[in-house]
PDB file of C-alpha atoms in Angstrom:
ATOM      1  CA  MET K   1     -11.876   4.576  -7.922  1.00 38.00           C
ATOM      2  CA  SER K   2     -14.091   4.274  -4.849  1.00 50.00           C
ATOM      3  CA  LEU K   3     -12.380   4.800  -1.519  1.00 71.00           C
ATOM      4  CA  THR K   4     -14.216   1.823  -0.041  1.00 70.00           C
ATOM      5  CA  HIS K   5     -14.837  -1.721  -1.116  1.00 70.00           C
ATOM      6  CA  THR K   6     -17.057  -4.449   0.240  1.00 67.00           C
ATOM      7  CA  SER K   7     -15.242  -7.438   1.704  1.00 64.00           C
ATOM      8  CA  THR K   8     -16.428 -10.680   0.137  1.00 55.00           C
ATOM      9  CA  ASP K   9     -16.003 -12.413   3.501  1.00 73.00           C
ATOM     10  CA  ASP K  10     -18.182 -10.342   5.838  1.00 83.00           C
ATOM     11  CA  GLY K  11     -19.907  -7.809   3.593  1.00 86.00           C
ATOM     12  CA  LYS K  12     -18.474  -4.824   5.493  1.00 91.00           C
ATOM     13  CA  GLN K  13     -17.247  -1.661   3.800  1.00 94.00           C
ATOM     14  CA  ARG K  14     -13.534  -1.031   4.244  1.00 95.00           C
ATOM     15  CA  CYS K  15     -10.946   1.373   2.843  1.00 95.00           C
ATOM     16  CA  HIS K  16     -10.169   0.306  -0.725  1.00 93.00           C
ATOM     17  CA  TRP K  17      -6.525  -0.540  -0.009  1.00 94.00           C
ATOM     18  CA  CYS K  18      -7.648  -3.537   2.074  1.00 92.00           C
ATOM     19  CA  ALA K  19      -8.327  -5.348  -1.185  1.00 90.00           C
ATOM     20  CA  SER K  20      -4.639  -5.212  -2.116  1.00 91.00           C
ATOM     21  CA  ALA K  21      -3.456  -8.062   0.129  1.00 92.00           C
ATOM     22  CA  PRO K  22      -4.985 -10.718   2.383  1.00 92.00           C
ATOM     23  CA  GLU K  23      -2.988  -9.425   5.358  1.00 93.00           C
ATOM     24  CA  PHE K  24      -4.430  -5.935   5.133  1.00 95.00           C
ATOM     25  CA  PRO K  25      -7.995  -6.286   6.535  1.00 94.00           C
ATOM     26  CA  ALA K  26      -6.816  -7.458   9.976  1.00 95.00           C
ATOM     27  CA  TYR K  27      -4.210  -4.666  10.163  1.00 97.00           C
ATOM     28  CA  HIS K  28      -6.811  -2.144   8.959  1.00 96.00           C
ATOM     29  CA  ASP K  29      -9.494  -3.311  11.397  1.00 97.00           C
ATOM     30  CA  THR K  30      -7.379  -3.500  14.549  1.00 97.00           C
ATOM     31  CA  GLU K  31      -4.442  -1.101  14.179  1.00 98.00           C
ATOM     32  CA  TRP K  32      -4.491   1.462  11.390  1.00 98.00           C
ATOM     33  CA  GLY K  33      -5.720   4.831  12.614  1.00 98.00           C
ATOM     34  CA  PHE K  34      -6.259   3.894  16.259  1.00 98.00           C
ATOM     35  CA  PRO K  35      -4.436   6.399  18.516  1.00 98.00           C
ATOM     36  CA  VAL K  36      -1.139   5.282  20.063  1.00 98.00           C
ATOM     37  CA  ALA K  37       0.743   6.802  23.003  1.00 98.00           C
ATOM     38  CA  ASP K  38       3.370   4.104  23.568  1.00 98.00           C
ATOM     39  CA  ASP K  39       6.865   5.382  22.787  1.00 98.00           C
ATOM     40  CA  HIS K  40       8.162   2.056  21.480  1.00 98.00           C
ATOM     41  CA  ARG K  41       5.218   1.596  19.111  1.00 98.00           C
ATOM     42  CA  LEU K  42       5.579   5.142  17.834  1.00 98.00           C
ATOM     43  CA  PHE K  43       9.306   4.626  17.306  1.00 98.00           C
ATOM     44  CA  GLU K  44       8.662   1.301  15.584  1.00 98.00           C
ATOM     45  CA  LYS K  45       6.238   2.866  13.142  1.00 98.00           C
ATOM     46  CA  LEU K  46       8.575   5.724  12.267  1.00 97.00           C
ATOM     47  CA  CYS K  47      11.330   3.183  11.616  1.00 97.00           C
ATOM     48  CA  LEU K  48       9.152   0.847   9.563  1.00 97.00           C
ATOM     49  CA  GLU K  49       7.835   3.724   7.476  1.00 95.00           C
ATOM     50  CA  GLY K  50      11.461   4.596   6.788  1.00 94.00           C
ATOM     51  CA  PHE K  51      12.160   1.026   5.705  1.00 96.00           C
ATOM     52  CA  GLN K  52       9.098   1.142   3.473  1.00 94.00           C
ATOM     53  CA  SER K  53      10.532   4.024   1.425  1.00 89.00           C
ATOM     54  CA  GLY K  54      10.602   2.752  -2.165  1.00 88.00           C
ATOM     55  CA  LEU K  55       8.822  -0.476  -1.198  1.00 92.00           C
ATOM     56  CA  SER K  56       5.262  -1.596  -0.408  1.00 93.00           C
ATOM     57  CA  TRP K  57       3.703  -1.702   3.056  1.00 94.00           C
ATOM     58  CA  ARG K  58       2.793  -5.347   2.372  1.00 95.00           C
ATOM     59  CA  THR K  59       6.505  -6.180   2.192  1.00 95.00           C
ATOM     60  CA  ILE K  60       7.152  -4.470   5.528  1.00 97.00           C
ATOM     61  CA  LEU K  61       4.087  -5.905   7.261  1.00 96.00           C
ATOM     62  CA  ALA K  62       5.086  -9.432   6.224  1.00 96.00           C
ATOM     63  CA  LYS K  63       8.496  -8.892   7.839  1.00 97.00           C
ATOM     64  CA  ARG K  64       7.315  -6.921  10.871  1.00 97.00           C
ATOM     65  CA  GLU K  65       7.897  -9.680  13.420  1.00 98.00           C
ATOM     66  CA  ASN K  66      11.403 -10.166  12.024  1.00 98.00           C
ATOM     67  CA  PHE K  67      12.057  -6.440  12.402  1.00 98.00           C
ATOM     68  CA  ARG K  68      10.791  -6.566  15.978  1.00 98.00           C
ATOM     69  CA  ARG K  69      13.111  -9.436  16.769  1.00 98.00           C
ATOM     70  CA  ALA K  70      16.102  -7.789  15.087  1.00 98.00           C
ATOM     71  CA  PHE K  71      15.561  -4.434  16.825  1.00 98.00           C
ATOM     72  CA  HIS K  72      14.486  -5.693  20.283  1.00 98.00           C
ATOM     73  CA  ASP K  73      10.846  -4.662  19.839  1.00 98.00           C
ATOM     74  CA  PHE K  74      12.104  -1.204  18.926  1.00 98.00           C
ATOM     75  CA  ASP K  75      13.258  -0.428  22.445  1.00 98.00           C
ATOM     76  CA  PHE K  76      15.274   2.612  21.430  1.00 98.00           C
ATOM     77  CA  ASP K  77      17.395   2.513  24.590  1.00 98.00           C
ATOM     78  CA  ARG K  78      18.690  -0.905  23.496  1.00 98.00           C
ATOM     79  CA  VAL K  79      18.960  -0.041  19.792  1.00 98.00           C
ATOM     80  CA  ALA K  80      20.945   3.102  20.646  1.00 98.00           C
ATOM     81  CA  ARG K  81      23.752   0.840  21.904  1.00 98.00           C
ATOM     82  CA  PHE K  82      24.105  -1.022  18.597  1.00 98.00           C
ATOM     83  CA  THR K  83      27.597  -1.015  17.141  1.00 98.00           C
ATOM     84  CA  GLU K  84      29.078  -1.580  13.706  1.00 98.00           C
ATOM     85  CA  LYS K  85      29.179  -5.284  14.592  1.00 98.00           C
ATOM     86  CA  ASP K  86      25.397  -5.226  15.036  1.00 98.00           C
ATOM     87  CA  VAL K  87      25.015  -3.491  11.676  1.00 98.00           C
ATOM     88  CA  ALA K  88      27.103  -6.207  10.032  1.00 98.00           C
ATOM     89  CA  LEU K  89      24.891  -8.907  11.582  1.00 98.00           C
ATOM     90  CA  LEU K  90      21.711  -7.145  10.492  1.00 98.00           C
ATOM     91  CA  LEU K  91      23.023  -6.914   6.936  1.00 98.00           C
ATOM     92  CA  GLN K  92      23.151 -10.726   6.977  1.00 98.00           C
ATOM     93  CA  ASP K  93      19.586 -11.067   8.287  1.00 98.00           C
ATOM     94  CA  ALA K  94      17.385 -12.202   5.397  1.00 97.00           C
ATOM     95  CA  GLY K  95      14.274 -11.666   7.514  1.00 97.00           C
ATOM     96  CA  ILE K  96      14.498  -7.876   7.264  1.00 98.00           C
ATOM     97  CA  ILE K  97      15.301  -5.311   4.570  1.00 97.00           C
ATOM     98  CA  ARG K  98      19.089  -5.405   4.275  1.00 97.00           C
ATOM     99  CA  HIS K  99      19.700  -1.768   3.454  1.00 97.00           C
ATOM    100  CA  ARG K 100      22.672  -0.283   5.278  1.00 97.00           C
ATOM    101  CA  GLY K 101      21.403   3.285   5.138  1.00 97.00           C
ATOM    102  CA  LYS K 102      18.028   2.368   6.600  1.00 97.00           C
ATOM    103  CA  ILE K 103      19.529   0.125   9.288  1.00 98.00           C
ATOM    104  CA  GLU K 104      21.968   2.845  10.325  1.00 98.00           C
ATOM    105  CA  ALA K 105      19.089   5.348  10.317  1.00 98.00           C
ATOM    106  CA  VAL K 106      17.213   3.248  12.909  1.00 98.00           C
ATOM    107  CA  ILE K 107      20.260   3.250  15.187  1.00 98.00           C
ATOM    108  CA  ASN K 108      20.774   6.975  14.673  1.00 98.00           C
ATOM    109  CA  ASN K 109      17.100   7.661  15.315  1.00 98.00           C
ATOM    110  CA  ALA K 110      17.181   5.573  18.493  1.00 98.00           C
ATOM    111  CA  ARG K 111      19.872   7.887  19.842  1.00 98.00           C
ATOM    112  CA  ARG K 112      17.879  10.923  18.728  1.00 98.00           C
ATOM    113  CA  ALA K 113      14.800   9.445  20.445  1.00 98.00           C
ATOM    114  CA  GLN K 114      16.736   9.191  23.700  1.00 98.00           C
ATOM    115  CA  GLU K 115      17.687  12.861  23.403  1.00 98.00           C
ATOM    116  CA  LEU K 116      14.128  13.841  22.603  1.00 97.00           C
ATOM    117  CA  VAL K 117      12.748  11.975  25.638  1.00 97.00           C
ATOM    118  CA  LYS K 118      15.223  13.776  27.907  1.00 97.00           C
ATOM    119  CA  GLN K 119      14.190  17.132  26.452  1.00 96.00           C
ATOM    120  CA  GLU K 120      10.455  16.634  25.959  1.00 95.00           C
ATOM    121  CA  GLY K 121       9.422  13.973  28.488  1.00 96.00           C
ATOM    122  CA  SER K 122       8.391  11.322  25.975  1.00 97.00           C
ATOM    123  CA  LEU K 123       8.299  10.676  22.260  1.00 98.00           C
ATOM    124  CA  ALA K 124       4.506  10.517  22.510  1.00 98.00           C
ATOM    125  CA  ALA K 125       4.179  13.935  24.124  1.00 97.00           C
ATOM    126  CA  PHE K 126       6.347  15.444  21.398  1.00 98.00           C
ATOM    127  CA  VAL K 127       4.599  13.734  18.472  1.00 98.00           C
ATOM    128  CA  TRP K 128       1.052  14.457  19.630  1.00 98.00           C
ATOM    129  CA  ARG K 129       1.753  18.193  19.689  1.00 97.00           C
ATOM    130  CA  TYR K 130       1.536  17.932  15.911  1.00 98.00           C
ATOM    131  CA  GLU K 131      -1.992  16.496  15.864  1.00 97.00           C
ATOM    132  CA  PRO K 132      -3.812  18.705  13.348  1.00 95.00           C
ATOM    133  CA  ASP K 133      -7.254  20.219  13.701  1.00 93.00           C
ATOM    134  CA  ALA K 134      -9.510  17.707  11.941  1.00 89.00           C
ATOM    135  CA  ARG K 135     -11.321  20.590  10.230  1.00 89.00           C
ATOM    136  CA  THR K 136      -8.161  21.453   8.302  1.00 90.00           C
ATOM    137  CA  LEU K 137      -7.661  17.986   6.811  1.00 91.00           C
ATOM    138  CA  ALA K 138      -8.127  16.966   3.199  1.00 92.00           C
ATOM    139  CA  GLU K 139     -10.755  14.379   2.311  1.00 93.00           C
ATOM    140  CA  PRO K 140      -9.667  10.931   3.585  1.00 94.00           C
ATOM    141  CA  GLN K 141      -6.898   9.292   1.556  1.00 93.00           C
ATOM    142  CA  THR K 142      -6.635  12.103  -0.963  1.00 94.00           C
ATOM    143  CA  ALA K 143      -3.356  13.546   0.371  1.00 94.00           C
ATOM    144  CA  SER K 144       0.141  12.199   0.959  1.00 94.00           C
ATOM    145  CA  THR K 145       1.434  15.123   3.030  1.00 95.00           C
ATOM    146  CA  SER K 146      -0.051  17.882   5.150  1.00 95.00           C
ATOM    147  CA  ALA K 147       1.048  21.052   6.894  1.00 95.00           C
ATOM    148  CA  ALA K 148       1.364  19.056  10.122  1.00 97.00           C
ATOM    149  CA  SER K 149       3.445  16.276   8.548  1.00 97.00           C
ATOM    150  CA  VAL K 150       5.728  18.855   6.930  1.00 98.00           C
ATOM    151  CA  ALA K 151       6.172  20.621  10.283  1.00 98.00           C
ATOM    152  CA  LEU K 152       6.870  17.392  12.214  1.00 98.00           C
ATOM    153  CA  SER K 153       9.251  16.176   9.505  1.00 98.00           C
ATOM    154  CA  LYS K 154      11.120  19.472   9.570  1.00 98.00           C
ATOM    155  CA  GLU K 155      11.497  19.385  13.352  1.00 98.00           C
ATOM    156  CA  LEU K 156      12.652  15.760  13.418  1.00 98.00           C
ATOM    157  CA  LYS K 157      15.229  16.470  10.717  1.00 98.00           C
ATOM    158  CA  LYS K 158      16.386  19.526  12.669  1.00 98.00           C
ATOM    159  CA  ARG K 159      16.946  17.216  15.625  1.00 98.00           C
ATOM    160  CA  GLY K 160      19.046  14.850  13.494  1.00 98.00           C
ATOM    161  CA  TRP K 161      16.521  12.138  12.570  1.00 98.00           C
ATOM    162  CA  LYS K 162      16.837  10.380   9.196  1.00 97.00           C
ATOM    163  CA  PHE K 163      14.313   8.891   6.738  1.00 95.00           C
ATOM    164  CA  VAL K 164      11.565  11.109   8.131  1.00 97.00           C
ATOM    165  CA  GLY K 165      10.384  13.046   5.078  1.00 96.00           C
ATOM    166  CA  PRO K 166       6.896  14.632   4.993  1.00 97.00           C
ATOM    167  CA  THR K 167       5.322  11.674   3.139  1.00 96.00           C
ATOM    168  CA  THR K 168       6.823   9.144   5.578  1.00 96.00           C
ATOM    169  CA  VAL K 169       5.625  11.234   8.521  1.00 97.00           C
ATOM    170  CA  TYR K 170       2.145  11.587   7.005  1.00 97.00           C
ATOM    171  CA  ALA K 171       1.846   7.800   6.707  1.00 96.00           C
ATOM    172  CA  PHE K 172       2.985   7.564  10.330  1.00 98.00           C
ATOM    173  CA  MET K 173       0.320  10.061  11.407  1.00 98.00           C
ATOM    174  CA  GLN K 174      -2.373   8.134   9.522  1.00 97.00           C
ATOM    175  CA  ALA K 175      -1.374   4.833  11.113  1.00 97.00           C
ATOM    176  CA  MET K 176      -0.845   6.079  14.674  1.00 98.00           C
ATOM    177  CA  GLY K 177      -4.178   7.875  14.899  1.00 98.00           C
ATOM    178  CA  LEU K 178      -3.053  11.502  14.843  1.00 98.00           C
ATOM    179  CA  ILE K 179      -5.605  11.791  12.065  1.00 97.00           C
ATOM    180  CA  ASN K 180      -8.579   9.620  11.161  1.00 97.00           C
ATOM    181  CA  ASP K 181      -7.995   8.932   7.486  1.00 97.00           C
ATOM    182  CA  HIS K 182     -10.405   6.018   7.141  1.00 97.00           C
ATOM    183  CA  ALA K 183     -12.675   6.567   4.180  1.00 95.00           C
ATOM    184  CA  GLU K 184     -16.198   7.851   4.617  1.00 93.00           C
ATOM    185  CA  GLY K 185     -18.316   4.703   4.592  1.00 93.00           C
ATOM    186  CA  CYS K 186     -15.580   2.494   6.040  1.00 95.00           C
ATOM    187  CA  PHE K 187     -17.030   0.716   9.064  1.00 95.00           C
ATOM    188  CA  ILE K 188     -13.837   1.277  11.072  1.00 97.00           C
ATOM    189  CA  ARG K 189     -13.957   5.071  10.694  1.00 97.00           C
ATOM    190  CA  ALA K 190     -16.540   5.491  13.479  1.00 97.00           C
ATOM    191  CA  LYS K 191     -14.595   3.118  15.748  1.00 98.00           C
ATOM    192  CA  VAL K 192     -11.423   5.145  15.268  1.00 98.00           C
ATOM    193  CA  GLU K 193     -13.309   8.374  15.893  1.00 97.00           C
ATOM    194  CA  LYS K 194     -14.687   6.971  19.142  1.00 98.00           C
ATOM    195  CA  ALA K 195     -11.199   5.819  20.179  1.00 98.00           C
ATOM    196  CA  ARG K 196      -9.776   9.257  19.411  1.00 97.00           C
ATOM    197  CA  LYS K 197     -12.468  10.953  21.531  1.00 97.00           C
ATOM    198  CA  VAL K 198     -11.627   8.950  24.654  1.00 98.00           C
ATOM    199  CA  PHE K 199      -7.860   8.906  24.012  1.00 98.00           C
ATOM    200  CA  ARG K 200      -5.862  10.823  26.625  1.00 97.00           C
ATOM    201  CA  ARG K 201      -3.338  12.955  24.762  1.00 96.00           C
ATOM    202  CA  PRO K 202       0.105  12.541  26.342  1.00 95.00           C
ATOM    203  CA  HIS K 203       1.780  15.548  27.904  1.00 84.00           C
ATOM    204  CA  SER K 204       5.347  16.136  28.952  1.00 63.00           C
TER     205      SER K 204
END
């Protein structure tokens, strides 16, 4: 199967997965792969990738605004204060994925994020240390893990994070711009590459 397809609306070549759902082209064109240094957005994506485990990204994307509302825009300082009462309320919220383990993982990870920020300066500074050398990457969208995603996953788990396996972390790295995994021929690939060149890598 080709890694790109031509949109019937504008004739532009995009990554093939855009054809899977009508919501995907906008997400693909404006978010996926563009580098991110905001701690709350990075935390959000790690959490949503954890919720996606066993499900489709379309399901999560359709509920993303509900997740943002439920978890205070993924402000981990606020989520870290959630109690068992909050968990019980979230389990009644039909707008999100009502999975106790995943909900509790977000709260746990919020507390771990607070610890990490105290130790490393910011979540962004920590995460971007794992940006791989582009020359070591597999062909776009041919891999589901990498040495960098395995290493970041291992370190997060060591620090007590949950639902952060190598595949989840690889999807996070694709989406947050630590790698440019847009297909060759996709018209967004060059835009992401340009964004990555001018992006100021965060430091602690």
